[in-house]
Coordinates of C-alpha atoms in Angstrom, one line a residue:
X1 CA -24.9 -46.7 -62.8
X2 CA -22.8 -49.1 -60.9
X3 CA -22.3 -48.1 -57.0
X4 CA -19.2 -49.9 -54.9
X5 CA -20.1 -52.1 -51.5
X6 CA -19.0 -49.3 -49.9
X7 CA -21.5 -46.5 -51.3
X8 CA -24.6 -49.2 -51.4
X9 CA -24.1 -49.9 -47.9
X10 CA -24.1 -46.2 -47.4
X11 CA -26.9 -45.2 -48.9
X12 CA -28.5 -48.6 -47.2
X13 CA -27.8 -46.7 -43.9
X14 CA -29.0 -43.6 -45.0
X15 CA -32.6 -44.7 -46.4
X16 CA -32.9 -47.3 -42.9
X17 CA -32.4 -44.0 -40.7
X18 CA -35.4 -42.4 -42.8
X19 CA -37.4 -44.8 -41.9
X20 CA -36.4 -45.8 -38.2
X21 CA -37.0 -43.4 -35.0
X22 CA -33.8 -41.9 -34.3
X23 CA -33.2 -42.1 -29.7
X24 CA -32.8 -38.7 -28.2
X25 CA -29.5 -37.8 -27.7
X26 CA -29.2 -35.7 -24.7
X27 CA -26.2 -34.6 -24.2
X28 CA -25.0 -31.8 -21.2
X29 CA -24.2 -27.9 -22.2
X30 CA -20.8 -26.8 -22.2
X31 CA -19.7 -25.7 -18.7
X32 CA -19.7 -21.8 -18.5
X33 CA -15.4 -21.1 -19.7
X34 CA -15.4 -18.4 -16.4
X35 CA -16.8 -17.5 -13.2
X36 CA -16.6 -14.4 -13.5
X37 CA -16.6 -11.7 -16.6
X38 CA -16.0 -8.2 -15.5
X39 CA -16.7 -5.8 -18.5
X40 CA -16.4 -2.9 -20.1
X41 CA -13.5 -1.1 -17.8
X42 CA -10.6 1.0 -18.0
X43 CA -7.7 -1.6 -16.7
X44 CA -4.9 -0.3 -15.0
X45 CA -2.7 -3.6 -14.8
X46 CA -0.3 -2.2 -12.0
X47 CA 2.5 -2.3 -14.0
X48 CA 2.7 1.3 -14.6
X49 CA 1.3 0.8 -18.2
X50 CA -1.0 3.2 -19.8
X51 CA -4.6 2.0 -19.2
X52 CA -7.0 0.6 -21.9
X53 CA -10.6 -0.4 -22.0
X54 CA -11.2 -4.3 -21.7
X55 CA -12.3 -7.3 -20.0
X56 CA -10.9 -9.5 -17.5
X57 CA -12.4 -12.9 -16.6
X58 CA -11.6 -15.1 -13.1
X59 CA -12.2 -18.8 -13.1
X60 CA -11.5 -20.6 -9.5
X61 CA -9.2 -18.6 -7.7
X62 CA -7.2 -17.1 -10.8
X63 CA -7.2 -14.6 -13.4
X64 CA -8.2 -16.6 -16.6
X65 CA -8.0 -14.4 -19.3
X66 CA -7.3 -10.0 -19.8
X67 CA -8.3 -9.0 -23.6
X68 CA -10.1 -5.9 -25.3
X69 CA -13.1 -8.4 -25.2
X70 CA -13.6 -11.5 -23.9
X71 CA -17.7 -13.8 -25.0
X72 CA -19.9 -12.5 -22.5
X73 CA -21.9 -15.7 -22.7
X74 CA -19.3 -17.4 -21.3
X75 CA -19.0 -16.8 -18.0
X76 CA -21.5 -17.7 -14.9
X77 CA -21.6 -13.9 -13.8
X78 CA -21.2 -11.0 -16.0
X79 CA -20.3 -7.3 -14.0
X80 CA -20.8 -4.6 -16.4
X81 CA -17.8 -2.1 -15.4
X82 CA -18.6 1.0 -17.4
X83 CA -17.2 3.9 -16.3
X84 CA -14.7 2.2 -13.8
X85 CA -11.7 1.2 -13.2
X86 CA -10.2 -2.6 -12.8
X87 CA -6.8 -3.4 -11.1
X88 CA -5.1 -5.8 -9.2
X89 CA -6.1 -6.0 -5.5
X90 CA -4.2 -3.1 -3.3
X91 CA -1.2 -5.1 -1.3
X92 CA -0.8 -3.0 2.3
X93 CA 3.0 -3.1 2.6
X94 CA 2.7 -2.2 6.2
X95 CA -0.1 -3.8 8.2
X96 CA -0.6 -4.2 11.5
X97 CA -3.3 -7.3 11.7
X98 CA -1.6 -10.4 12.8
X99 CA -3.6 -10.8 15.5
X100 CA -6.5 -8.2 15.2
X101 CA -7.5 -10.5 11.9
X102 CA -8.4 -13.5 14.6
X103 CA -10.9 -10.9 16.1
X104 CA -12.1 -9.5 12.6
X105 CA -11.9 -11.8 10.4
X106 CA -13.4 -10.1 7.6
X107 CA -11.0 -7.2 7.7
X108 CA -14.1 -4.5 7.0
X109 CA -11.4 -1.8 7.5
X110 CA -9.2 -3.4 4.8
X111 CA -11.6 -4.8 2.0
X112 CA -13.6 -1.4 1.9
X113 CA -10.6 0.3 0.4
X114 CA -9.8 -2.2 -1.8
X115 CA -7.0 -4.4 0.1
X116 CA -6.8 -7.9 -0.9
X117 CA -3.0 -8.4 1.1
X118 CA -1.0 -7.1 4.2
X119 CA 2.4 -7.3 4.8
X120 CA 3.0 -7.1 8.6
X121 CA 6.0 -7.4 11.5
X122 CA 6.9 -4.1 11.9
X123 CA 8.2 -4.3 15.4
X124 CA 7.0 -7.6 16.5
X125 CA 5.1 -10.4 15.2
X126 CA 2.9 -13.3 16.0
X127 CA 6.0 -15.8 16.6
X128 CA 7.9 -15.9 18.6
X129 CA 4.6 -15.6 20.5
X130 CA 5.8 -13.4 22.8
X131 CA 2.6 -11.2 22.9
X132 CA 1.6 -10.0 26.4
X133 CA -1.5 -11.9 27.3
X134 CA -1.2 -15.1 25.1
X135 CA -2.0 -17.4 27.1
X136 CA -5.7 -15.8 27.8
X137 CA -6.1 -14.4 24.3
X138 CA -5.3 -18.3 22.5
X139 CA -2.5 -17.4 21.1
X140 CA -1.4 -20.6 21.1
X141 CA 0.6 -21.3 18.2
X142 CA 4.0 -22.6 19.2
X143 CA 6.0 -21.6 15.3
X144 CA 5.2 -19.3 12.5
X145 CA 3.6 -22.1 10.4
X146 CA 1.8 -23.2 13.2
X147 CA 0.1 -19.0 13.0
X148 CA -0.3 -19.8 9.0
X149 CA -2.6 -23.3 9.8
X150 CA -4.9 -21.3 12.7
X151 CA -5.0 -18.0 10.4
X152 CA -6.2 -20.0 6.8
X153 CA -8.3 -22.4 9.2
X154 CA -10.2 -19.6 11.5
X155 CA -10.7 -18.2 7.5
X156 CA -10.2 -14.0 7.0
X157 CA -10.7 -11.4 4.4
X158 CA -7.6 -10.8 2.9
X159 CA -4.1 -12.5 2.5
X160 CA -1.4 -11.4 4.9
X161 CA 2.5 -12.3 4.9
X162 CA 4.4 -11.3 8.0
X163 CA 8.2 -10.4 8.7
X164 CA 9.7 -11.6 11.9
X165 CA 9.7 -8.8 14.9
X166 CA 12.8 -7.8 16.3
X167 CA 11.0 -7.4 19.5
X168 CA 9.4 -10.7 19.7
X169 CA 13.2 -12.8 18.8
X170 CA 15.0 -10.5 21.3
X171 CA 11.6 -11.3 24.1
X172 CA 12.3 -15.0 23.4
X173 CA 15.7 -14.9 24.1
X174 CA 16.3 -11.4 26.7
X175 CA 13.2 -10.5 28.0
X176 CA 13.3 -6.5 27.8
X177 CA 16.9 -6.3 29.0
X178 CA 18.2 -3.3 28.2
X179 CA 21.6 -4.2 27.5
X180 CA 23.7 -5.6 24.8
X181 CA 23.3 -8.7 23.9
X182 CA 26.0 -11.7 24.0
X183 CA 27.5 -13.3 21.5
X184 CA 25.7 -16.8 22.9
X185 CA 21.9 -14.3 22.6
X186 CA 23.1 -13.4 19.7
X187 CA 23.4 -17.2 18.4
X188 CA 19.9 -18.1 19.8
X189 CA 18.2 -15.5 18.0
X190 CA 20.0 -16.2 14.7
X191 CA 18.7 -19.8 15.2
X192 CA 15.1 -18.5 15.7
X193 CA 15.3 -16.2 12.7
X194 CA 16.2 -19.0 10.4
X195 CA 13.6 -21.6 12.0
X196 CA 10.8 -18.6 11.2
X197 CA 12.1 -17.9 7.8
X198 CA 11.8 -21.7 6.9
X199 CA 8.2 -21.4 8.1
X200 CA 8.0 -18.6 5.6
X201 CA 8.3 -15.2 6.6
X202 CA 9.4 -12.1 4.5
X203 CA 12.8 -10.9 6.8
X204 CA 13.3 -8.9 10.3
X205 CA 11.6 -6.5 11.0
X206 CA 12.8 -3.9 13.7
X207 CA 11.0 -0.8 15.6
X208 CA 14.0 1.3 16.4
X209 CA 11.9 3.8 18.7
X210 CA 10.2 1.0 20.7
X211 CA 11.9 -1.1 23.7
X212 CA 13.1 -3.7 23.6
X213 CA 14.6 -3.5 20.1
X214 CA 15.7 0.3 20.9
X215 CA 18.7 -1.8 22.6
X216 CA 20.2 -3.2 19.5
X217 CA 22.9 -2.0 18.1
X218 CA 23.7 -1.1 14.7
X219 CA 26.0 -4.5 14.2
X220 CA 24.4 -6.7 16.6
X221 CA 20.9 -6.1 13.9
X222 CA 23.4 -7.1 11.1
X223 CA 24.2 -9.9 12.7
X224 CA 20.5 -10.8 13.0
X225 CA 19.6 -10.0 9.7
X226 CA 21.9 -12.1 7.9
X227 CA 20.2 -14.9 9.2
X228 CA 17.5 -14.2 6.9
X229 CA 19.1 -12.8 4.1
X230 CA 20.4 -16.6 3.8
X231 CA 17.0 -17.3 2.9
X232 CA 16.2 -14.8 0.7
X233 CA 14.6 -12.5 3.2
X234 CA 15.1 -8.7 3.6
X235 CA 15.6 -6.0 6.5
X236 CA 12.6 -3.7 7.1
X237 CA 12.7 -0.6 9.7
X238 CA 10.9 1.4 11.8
X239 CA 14.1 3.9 11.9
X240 CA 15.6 4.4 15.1
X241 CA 14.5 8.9 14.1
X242 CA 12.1 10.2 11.9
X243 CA 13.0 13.5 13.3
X244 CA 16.3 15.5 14.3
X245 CA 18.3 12.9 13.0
X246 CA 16.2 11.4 10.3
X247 CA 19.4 11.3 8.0
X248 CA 21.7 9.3 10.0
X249 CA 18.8 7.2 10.7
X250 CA 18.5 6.6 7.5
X251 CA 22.3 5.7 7.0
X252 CA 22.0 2.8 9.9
X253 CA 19.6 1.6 8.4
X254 CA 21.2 1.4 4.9
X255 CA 24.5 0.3 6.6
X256 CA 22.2 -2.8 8.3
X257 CA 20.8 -4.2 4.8
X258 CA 24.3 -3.3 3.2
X259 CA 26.3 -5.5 6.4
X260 CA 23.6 -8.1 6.2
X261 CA 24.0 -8.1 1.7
X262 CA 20.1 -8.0 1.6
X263 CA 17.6 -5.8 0.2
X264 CA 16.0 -3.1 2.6
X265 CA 12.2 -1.6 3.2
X266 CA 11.9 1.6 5.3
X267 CA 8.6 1.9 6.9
X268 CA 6.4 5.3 6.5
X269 CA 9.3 7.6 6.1
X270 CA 8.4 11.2 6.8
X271 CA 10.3 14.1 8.8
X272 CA 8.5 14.9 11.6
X273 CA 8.3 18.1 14.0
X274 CA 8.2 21.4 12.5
X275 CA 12.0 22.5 12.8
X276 CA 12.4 18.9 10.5
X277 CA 10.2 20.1 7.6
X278 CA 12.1 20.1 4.5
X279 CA 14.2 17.4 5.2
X280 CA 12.3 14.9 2.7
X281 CA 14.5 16.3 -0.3
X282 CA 17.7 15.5 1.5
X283 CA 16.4 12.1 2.3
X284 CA 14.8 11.1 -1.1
X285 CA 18.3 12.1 -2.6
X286 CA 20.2 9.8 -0.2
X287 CA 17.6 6.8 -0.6
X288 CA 18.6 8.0 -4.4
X289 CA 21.9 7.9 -3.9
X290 CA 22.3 4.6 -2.7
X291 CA 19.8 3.3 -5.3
X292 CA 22.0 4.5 -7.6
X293 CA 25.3 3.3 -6.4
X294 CA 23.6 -0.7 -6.3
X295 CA 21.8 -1.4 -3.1
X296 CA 18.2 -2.5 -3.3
X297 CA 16.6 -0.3 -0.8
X298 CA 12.8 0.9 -1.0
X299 CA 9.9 2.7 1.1
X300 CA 6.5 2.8 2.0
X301 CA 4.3 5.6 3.4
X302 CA 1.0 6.4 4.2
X303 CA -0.7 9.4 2.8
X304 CA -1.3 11.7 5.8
X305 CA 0.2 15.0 7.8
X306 CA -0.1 12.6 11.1
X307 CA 1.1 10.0 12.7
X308 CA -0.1 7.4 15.4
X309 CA 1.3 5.5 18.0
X310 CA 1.1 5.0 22.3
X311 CA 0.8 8.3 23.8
X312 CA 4.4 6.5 25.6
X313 CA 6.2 7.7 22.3
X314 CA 6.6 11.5 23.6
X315 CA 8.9 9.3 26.2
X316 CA 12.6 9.3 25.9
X317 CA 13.8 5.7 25.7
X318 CA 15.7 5.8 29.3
X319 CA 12.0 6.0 30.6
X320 CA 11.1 3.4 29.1
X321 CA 14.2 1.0 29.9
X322 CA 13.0 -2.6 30.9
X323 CA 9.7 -2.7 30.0
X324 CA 6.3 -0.8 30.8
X325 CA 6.3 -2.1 34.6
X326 CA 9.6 -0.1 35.2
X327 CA 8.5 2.8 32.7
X328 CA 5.3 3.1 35.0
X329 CA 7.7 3.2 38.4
X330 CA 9.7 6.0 37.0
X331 CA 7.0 7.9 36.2
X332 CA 5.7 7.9 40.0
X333 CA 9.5 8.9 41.2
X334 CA 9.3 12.8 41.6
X335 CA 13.0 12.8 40.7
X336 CA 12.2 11.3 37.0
X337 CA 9.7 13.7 36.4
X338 CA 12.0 16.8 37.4
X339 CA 14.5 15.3 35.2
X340 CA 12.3 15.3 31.9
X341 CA 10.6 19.2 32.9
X342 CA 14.3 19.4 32.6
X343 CA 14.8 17.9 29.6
X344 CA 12.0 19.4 27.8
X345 CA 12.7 23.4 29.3
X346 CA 16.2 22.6 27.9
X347 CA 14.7 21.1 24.7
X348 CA 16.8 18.2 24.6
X349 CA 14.3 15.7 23.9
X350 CA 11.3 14.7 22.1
X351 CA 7.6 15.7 20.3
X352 CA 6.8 18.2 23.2
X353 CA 7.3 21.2 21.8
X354 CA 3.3 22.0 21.1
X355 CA 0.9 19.9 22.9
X356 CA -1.8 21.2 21.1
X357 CA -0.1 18.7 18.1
X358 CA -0.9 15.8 20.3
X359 CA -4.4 14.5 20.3
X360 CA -5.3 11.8 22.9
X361 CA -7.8 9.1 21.2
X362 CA -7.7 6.4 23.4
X363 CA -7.6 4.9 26.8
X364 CA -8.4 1.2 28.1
X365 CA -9.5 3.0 31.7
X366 CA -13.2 3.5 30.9
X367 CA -12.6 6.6 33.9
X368 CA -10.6 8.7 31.5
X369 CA -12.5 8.6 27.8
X370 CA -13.5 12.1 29.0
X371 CA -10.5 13.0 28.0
X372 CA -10.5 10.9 24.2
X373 CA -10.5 13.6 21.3
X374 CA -8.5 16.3 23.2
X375 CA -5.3 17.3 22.7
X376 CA -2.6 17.4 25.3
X377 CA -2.9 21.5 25.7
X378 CA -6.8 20.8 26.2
X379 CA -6.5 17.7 28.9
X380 CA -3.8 20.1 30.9
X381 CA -6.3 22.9 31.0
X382 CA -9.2 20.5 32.3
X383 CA -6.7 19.3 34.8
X384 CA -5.5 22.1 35.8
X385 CA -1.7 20.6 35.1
X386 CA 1.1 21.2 32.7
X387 CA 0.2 19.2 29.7
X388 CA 3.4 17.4 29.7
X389 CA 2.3 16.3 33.7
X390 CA -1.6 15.5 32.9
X391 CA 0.1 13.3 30.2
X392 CA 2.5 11.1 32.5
X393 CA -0.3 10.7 35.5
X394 CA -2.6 9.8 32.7
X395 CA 0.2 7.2 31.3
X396 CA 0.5 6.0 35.0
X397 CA -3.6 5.4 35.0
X398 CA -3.8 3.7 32.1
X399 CA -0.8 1.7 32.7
X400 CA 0.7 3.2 29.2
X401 CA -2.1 1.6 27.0
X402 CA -3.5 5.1 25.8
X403 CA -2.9 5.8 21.8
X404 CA -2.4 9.4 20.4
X405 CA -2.3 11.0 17.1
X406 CA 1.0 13.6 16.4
X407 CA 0.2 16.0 13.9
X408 CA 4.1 16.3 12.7
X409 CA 4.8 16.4 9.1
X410 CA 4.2 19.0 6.2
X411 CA 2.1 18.4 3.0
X412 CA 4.6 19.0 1.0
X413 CA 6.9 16.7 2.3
X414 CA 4.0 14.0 2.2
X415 CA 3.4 14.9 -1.5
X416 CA 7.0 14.9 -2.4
X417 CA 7.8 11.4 -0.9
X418 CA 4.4 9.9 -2.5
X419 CA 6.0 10.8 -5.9
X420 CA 9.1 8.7 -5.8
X421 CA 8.9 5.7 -7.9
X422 CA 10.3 3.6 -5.2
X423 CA 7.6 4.2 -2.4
X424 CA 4.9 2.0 -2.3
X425 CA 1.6 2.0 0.3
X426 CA 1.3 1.3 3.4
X427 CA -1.5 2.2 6.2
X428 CA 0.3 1.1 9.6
X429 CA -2.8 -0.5 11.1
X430 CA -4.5 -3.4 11.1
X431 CA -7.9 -5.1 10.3
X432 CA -10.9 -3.5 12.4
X433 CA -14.6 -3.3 12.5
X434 CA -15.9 -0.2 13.0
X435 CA -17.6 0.8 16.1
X436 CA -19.7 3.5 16.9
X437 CA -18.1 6.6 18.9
X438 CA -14.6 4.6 18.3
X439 CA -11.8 7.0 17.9
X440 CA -8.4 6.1 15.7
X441 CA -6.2 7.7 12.7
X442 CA -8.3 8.0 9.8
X443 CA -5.3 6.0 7.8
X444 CA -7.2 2.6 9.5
X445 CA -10.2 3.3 7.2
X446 CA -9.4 5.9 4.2
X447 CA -5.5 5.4 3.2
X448 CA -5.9 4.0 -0.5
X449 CA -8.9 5.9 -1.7
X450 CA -7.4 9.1 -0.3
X451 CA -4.4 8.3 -2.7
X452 CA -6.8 7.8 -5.4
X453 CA -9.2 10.9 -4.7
X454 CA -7.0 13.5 -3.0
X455 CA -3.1 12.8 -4.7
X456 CA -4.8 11.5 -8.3
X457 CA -8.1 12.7 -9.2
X458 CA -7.7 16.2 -6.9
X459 CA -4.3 17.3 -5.9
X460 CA -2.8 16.0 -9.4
X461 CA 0.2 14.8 -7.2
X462 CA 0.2 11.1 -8.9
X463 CA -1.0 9.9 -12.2
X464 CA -3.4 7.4 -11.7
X465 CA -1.3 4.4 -13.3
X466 CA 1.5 5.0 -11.4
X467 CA -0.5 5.2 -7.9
X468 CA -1.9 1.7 -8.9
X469 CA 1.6 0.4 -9.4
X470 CA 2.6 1.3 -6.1
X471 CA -0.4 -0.4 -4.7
X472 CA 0.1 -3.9 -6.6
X473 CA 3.4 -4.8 -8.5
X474 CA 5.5 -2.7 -6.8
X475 CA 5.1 -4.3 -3.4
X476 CA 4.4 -7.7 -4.4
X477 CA 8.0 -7.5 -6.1
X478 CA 9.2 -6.1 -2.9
X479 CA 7.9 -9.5 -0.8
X480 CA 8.4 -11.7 -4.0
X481 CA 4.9 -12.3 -4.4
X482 CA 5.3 -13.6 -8.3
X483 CA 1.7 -14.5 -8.4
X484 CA 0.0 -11.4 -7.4
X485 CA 0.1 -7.3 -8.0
X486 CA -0.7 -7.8 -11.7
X487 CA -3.7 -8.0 -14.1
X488 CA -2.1 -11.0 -16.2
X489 CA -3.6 -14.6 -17.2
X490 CA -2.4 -16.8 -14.5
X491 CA -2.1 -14.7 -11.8
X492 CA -4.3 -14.8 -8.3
X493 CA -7.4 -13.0 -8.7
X494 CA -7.1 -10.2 -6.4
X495 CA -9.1 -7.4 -8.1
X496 CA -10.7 -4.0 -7.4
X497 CA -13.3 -2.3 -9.2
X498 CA -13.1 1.5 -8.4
X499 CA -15.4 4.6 -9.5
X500 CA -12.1 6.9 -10.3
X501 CA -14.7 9.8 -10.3
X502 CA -15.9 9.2 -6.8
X503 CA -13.6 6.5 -5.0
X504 CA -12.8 8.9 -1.3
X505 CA -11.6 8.2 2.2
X506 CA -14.5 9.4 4.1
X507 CA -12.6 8.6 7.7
X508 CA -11.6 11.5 8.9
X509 CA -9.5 12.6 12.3
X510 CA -12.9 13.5 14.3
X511 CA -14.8 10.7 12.7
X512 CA -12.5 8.1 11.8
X513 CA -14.4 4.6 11.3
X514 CA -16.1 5.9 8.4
X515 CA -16.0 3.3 5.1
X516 CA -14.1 4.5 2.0
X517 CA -16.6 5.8 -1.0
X518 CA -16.3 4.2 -4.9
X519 CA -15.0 0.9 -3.9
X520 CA -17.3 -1.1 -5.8
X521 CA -16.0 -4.9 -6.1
X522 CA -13.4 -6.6 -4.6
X523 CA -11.9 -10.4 -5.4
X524 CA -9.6 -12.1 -2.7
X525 CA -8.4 -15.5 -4.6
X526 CA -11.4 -15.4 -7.0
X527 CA -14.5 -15.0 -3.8
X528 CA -16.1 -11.3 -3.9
X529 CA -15.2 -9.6 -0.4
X530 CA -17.1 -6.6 -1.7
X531 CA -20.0 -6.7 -4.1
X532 CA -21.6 -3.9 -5.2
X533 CA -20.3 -1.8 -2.6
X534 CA -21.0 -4.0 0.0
X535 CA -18.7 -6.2 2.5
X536 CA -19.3 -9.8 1.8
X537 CA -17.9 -11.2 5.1
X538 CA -16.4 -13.7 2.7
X539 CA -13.2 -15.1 4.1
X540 CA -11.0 -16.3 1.5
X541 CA -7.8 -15.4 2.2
X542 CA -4.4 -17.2 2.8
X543 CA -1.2 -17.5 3.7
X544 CA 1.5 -15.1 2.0
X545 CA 4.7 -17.2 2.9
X546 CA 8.1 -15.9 2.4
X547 CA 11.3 -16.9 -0.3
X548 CA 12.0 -19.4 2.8
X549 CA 9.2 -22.0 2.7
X550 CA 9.1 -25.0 1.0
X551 CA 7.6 -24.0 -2.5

């Protein structure tokens, strides 16, 4: 048989490798495909999608793949999640830890319950820095992206996005008149609305019930808003009542993101004070209504019969006119103090009607903690006062720095607004460590796992799907956070591993610093915060910049 040149030299090749030592080729194993493989779990996406058992894998900071099942040998770290459930990381759509975060940077109170991002600016924020104390605190920042570099450079726990505060653009520009403003204030503010939604926050933001922004009026907010609706950003509201006139609260406020053409957020609604309970129907068919007839208005609210706040909110606002330096001289002048018996015998006024509602939890004076954990009915008897009168000397002593819990709204109307497909989370307070004997509103430590143990898994008030959605998509499509809030390939890897059969706030209103139960893992941009139960003190989180910023 014949063979061509081209076979000879082949098999020439062939029979010359038999017989010659063949080099070691060494050559390097395939790097792992993920970081990360977790297992085995139920995922609840956050979409609002029926869950399904499957895997989900993280490389770098991002979600690389969701599937039924997904090579275990390819990833560095494999977390078997039988029995649990995986979602996106919780977003807090009302936060309180733009500055707190600088002093705890690992946001214990946040990451233990599963929060990966806060939204924050209720009433003011961290620019313009008009924060009492900046100077000594280092609060140095001199814009809003100037507060992005120092937070992502000092490192923290969790991601956080802010609005612009009312209160701090009306500082910058009024002080604490309490006045209208002029059309020339009115300019300057606009100009510093825009210049902070470049820098990339989410909107204004306005406290209705605090001075200084208690001074705005209804069209002088629209006004202000507009500036950042030109930029994509939205109104959000502490309403000027929560109480007797909770539904024409709720119409200014709808009126002020209707003027301004721009979407609205309404911060923990409730209807507080006994004589208001039932008044959460009439307002969820309002918020329906308007829904209905076009205008892009949601809510958030935090899952509790309480609220907290300065014990200076069972002040009427002419008290507080000017600032806390002229609230504390009226409450020294006899004839201010007959006015408000006045007031309150009359029952004009206020969340005085049972001081036994109000409990006292905190005091900067280190002379009255005796007096921390007691309600107002209590500290009246052990001062042998009116409870109403302990509470303005103690105001006086404290110079108005004490916090208090107001046990105001009904279960009911708690459950019913939870249920709206349209109200997301959020806990109204911001990142803390917990210290021993320190008293505050449970909601600081337990307000996602008690939506998940008491309104899913107990109460039956929320299927567990849809609770998940209005901790993730929901307000990340509020804030426009298109990369978060979702389970999907591509997106940031903010995840939560949760036992649904144990996951608990454990904080409660006598001991409220306790960590949340059943919060097994959780993922800030890829880096475990909490693994295996246990806080990290990773700090991986960023910047959360608004529809403004340079993309």
């Amino acid at each position: 048989m014949r063979l061509s040149s081209c076979s000879a030299l082949a098999l020439f090749a062939v029979a010359l490798g038999a017989c010659t030592p063949r080099a070691t080729e060494t050559r390097p194993s395939p790097a792992p495909a993920y970081d990360i493989i977790i297992t085995g779990a139920r995922i609840v996406d956050g979409t609002g999608s029926p869950w399904y058992y499957g895997d989900v894998a993280i490389r770098g900071d991002r979600i690389a793949d969701v599937a039924p099942k997904l090579p275990r040998g390819g990833a560095q770290q494999v977390i078997d999640a039988t029995g649990m459930v995986v979602s996106p990381g919780f977003i807090d759509m009302l936060g309180h830890s733009e500055t707190s975060i600088l002093r705890n940077r690992t946001a214990i109170s946040k990451v233990t319950q599963g929060i990966t991002s806060e939204i924050t600016g209720e009433v003011s924020s961290v620019w313009p820095n008009t924060v009492a104390g900046a100077e000594s605190q280092n609060l140095r920042w001199t814009s809003l992206a100037g507060y992005f570099d120092v937070l992502e450079d000092t490192g923290v726990g969790i991601n956080l996005g802010t609005f612009l505060g009312a209160a701090s653009i009306r500082r910058a520009v009024m002080g604490d008149a309490s006045r209208s403003a002029t059309a020339e204030e009115i300019a300057q503010m606009g100009e510093l609305v825009e210049q902070g939604m470049r820098d990339g926050a989410m909107g204004v933001g306005a406290g209705l019930i605090y001075p200084p922004t208690t001074w705005f009026t209804t069209q002088e907010l629209i006004s202000l808003v507009r500036h950042a609706a030109r930029y994509g950003g939205g109104y959000s509201t502490h309403m000027r009542s929560e109480s007797d006139s909770l539904l024409e609260a709720i119409h200014e406020a709808l009126t002020i993101a209707g003027g301004a053409d721009t979407w609205l957020q309404i911060h923990h609604l409730k209807a507080a004070q006994e004589r208001n309970w039932g008044k959460m129907r009439p307002a969820v068919a309002m918020i329906d209504s308007a829904r209905k007839a076009g205008q892009d208005v949601s809510v958030d609210m935090y899952p509790y019969i309480a609220a907290g706040t300065g014990l200076d909110a069972i002040l009427p606002t002419w008290v507080q006119a000017g600032g806390n330096d002229s609230m504390l001289v009226r409450l020294q002048d006899p004839a201010v103090r007959e006015r408000l018996r006045n007031g309150r015998e009359q029952g004009e006024w206020g969340n005085l009607e049972r001081p036994e509602t109000i409990l006292v939890t905190g005091f900067s004076e280190d002379s009255l903690s005796v007096y921390e954990g007691r309600n107002l009915k209590e500290i009246g008897e052990m001062r042998g006062q009116n409870p109403y009168e302990a509470a303005y000397d103690l105001l006086v002593l404290d110079r108005a720095r004490a916090s208090a819990i107001y046990f105001a709204m009904s279960e009911e109307d708690v459950a019913y607004g939870l249920q709206q497909p349209w109200v997301s989370i959020g806990q109204d307070a911001g990142a803390r460590t917990p210290t021993p004997g320190g008293l505050s509103h449970p909601r600081a430590f337990g307000s996602f796992p008690r939506v998940l143990g008491h309104y899913v898994r107990e109460t039956g008030v929320l299927q567990l799907e849809d609770a998940i959605r209005k901790m993730t998509s929901l307000p990340a499509g509020r804030v426009g956070l298109a990369d978060r809030g979702v389970l999907k390939r591509g997106m940031y890897a903010d995840v939560v591993v949760f036992d649904p059969a144990t996951v608990k706030d454990e904080a409660t209103f006598t001991d409220s610093q306790r960590l949340s139960s059943g919060i097994n893992w959780v993922f800030v941009n890829g880096t475990a915060v909490v693994a295996n139960g246990v806080p990290t003190e990773a700090t991986p989180g960023r910047a959360l910049r608004g529809p403004g910023a340079p993309r």
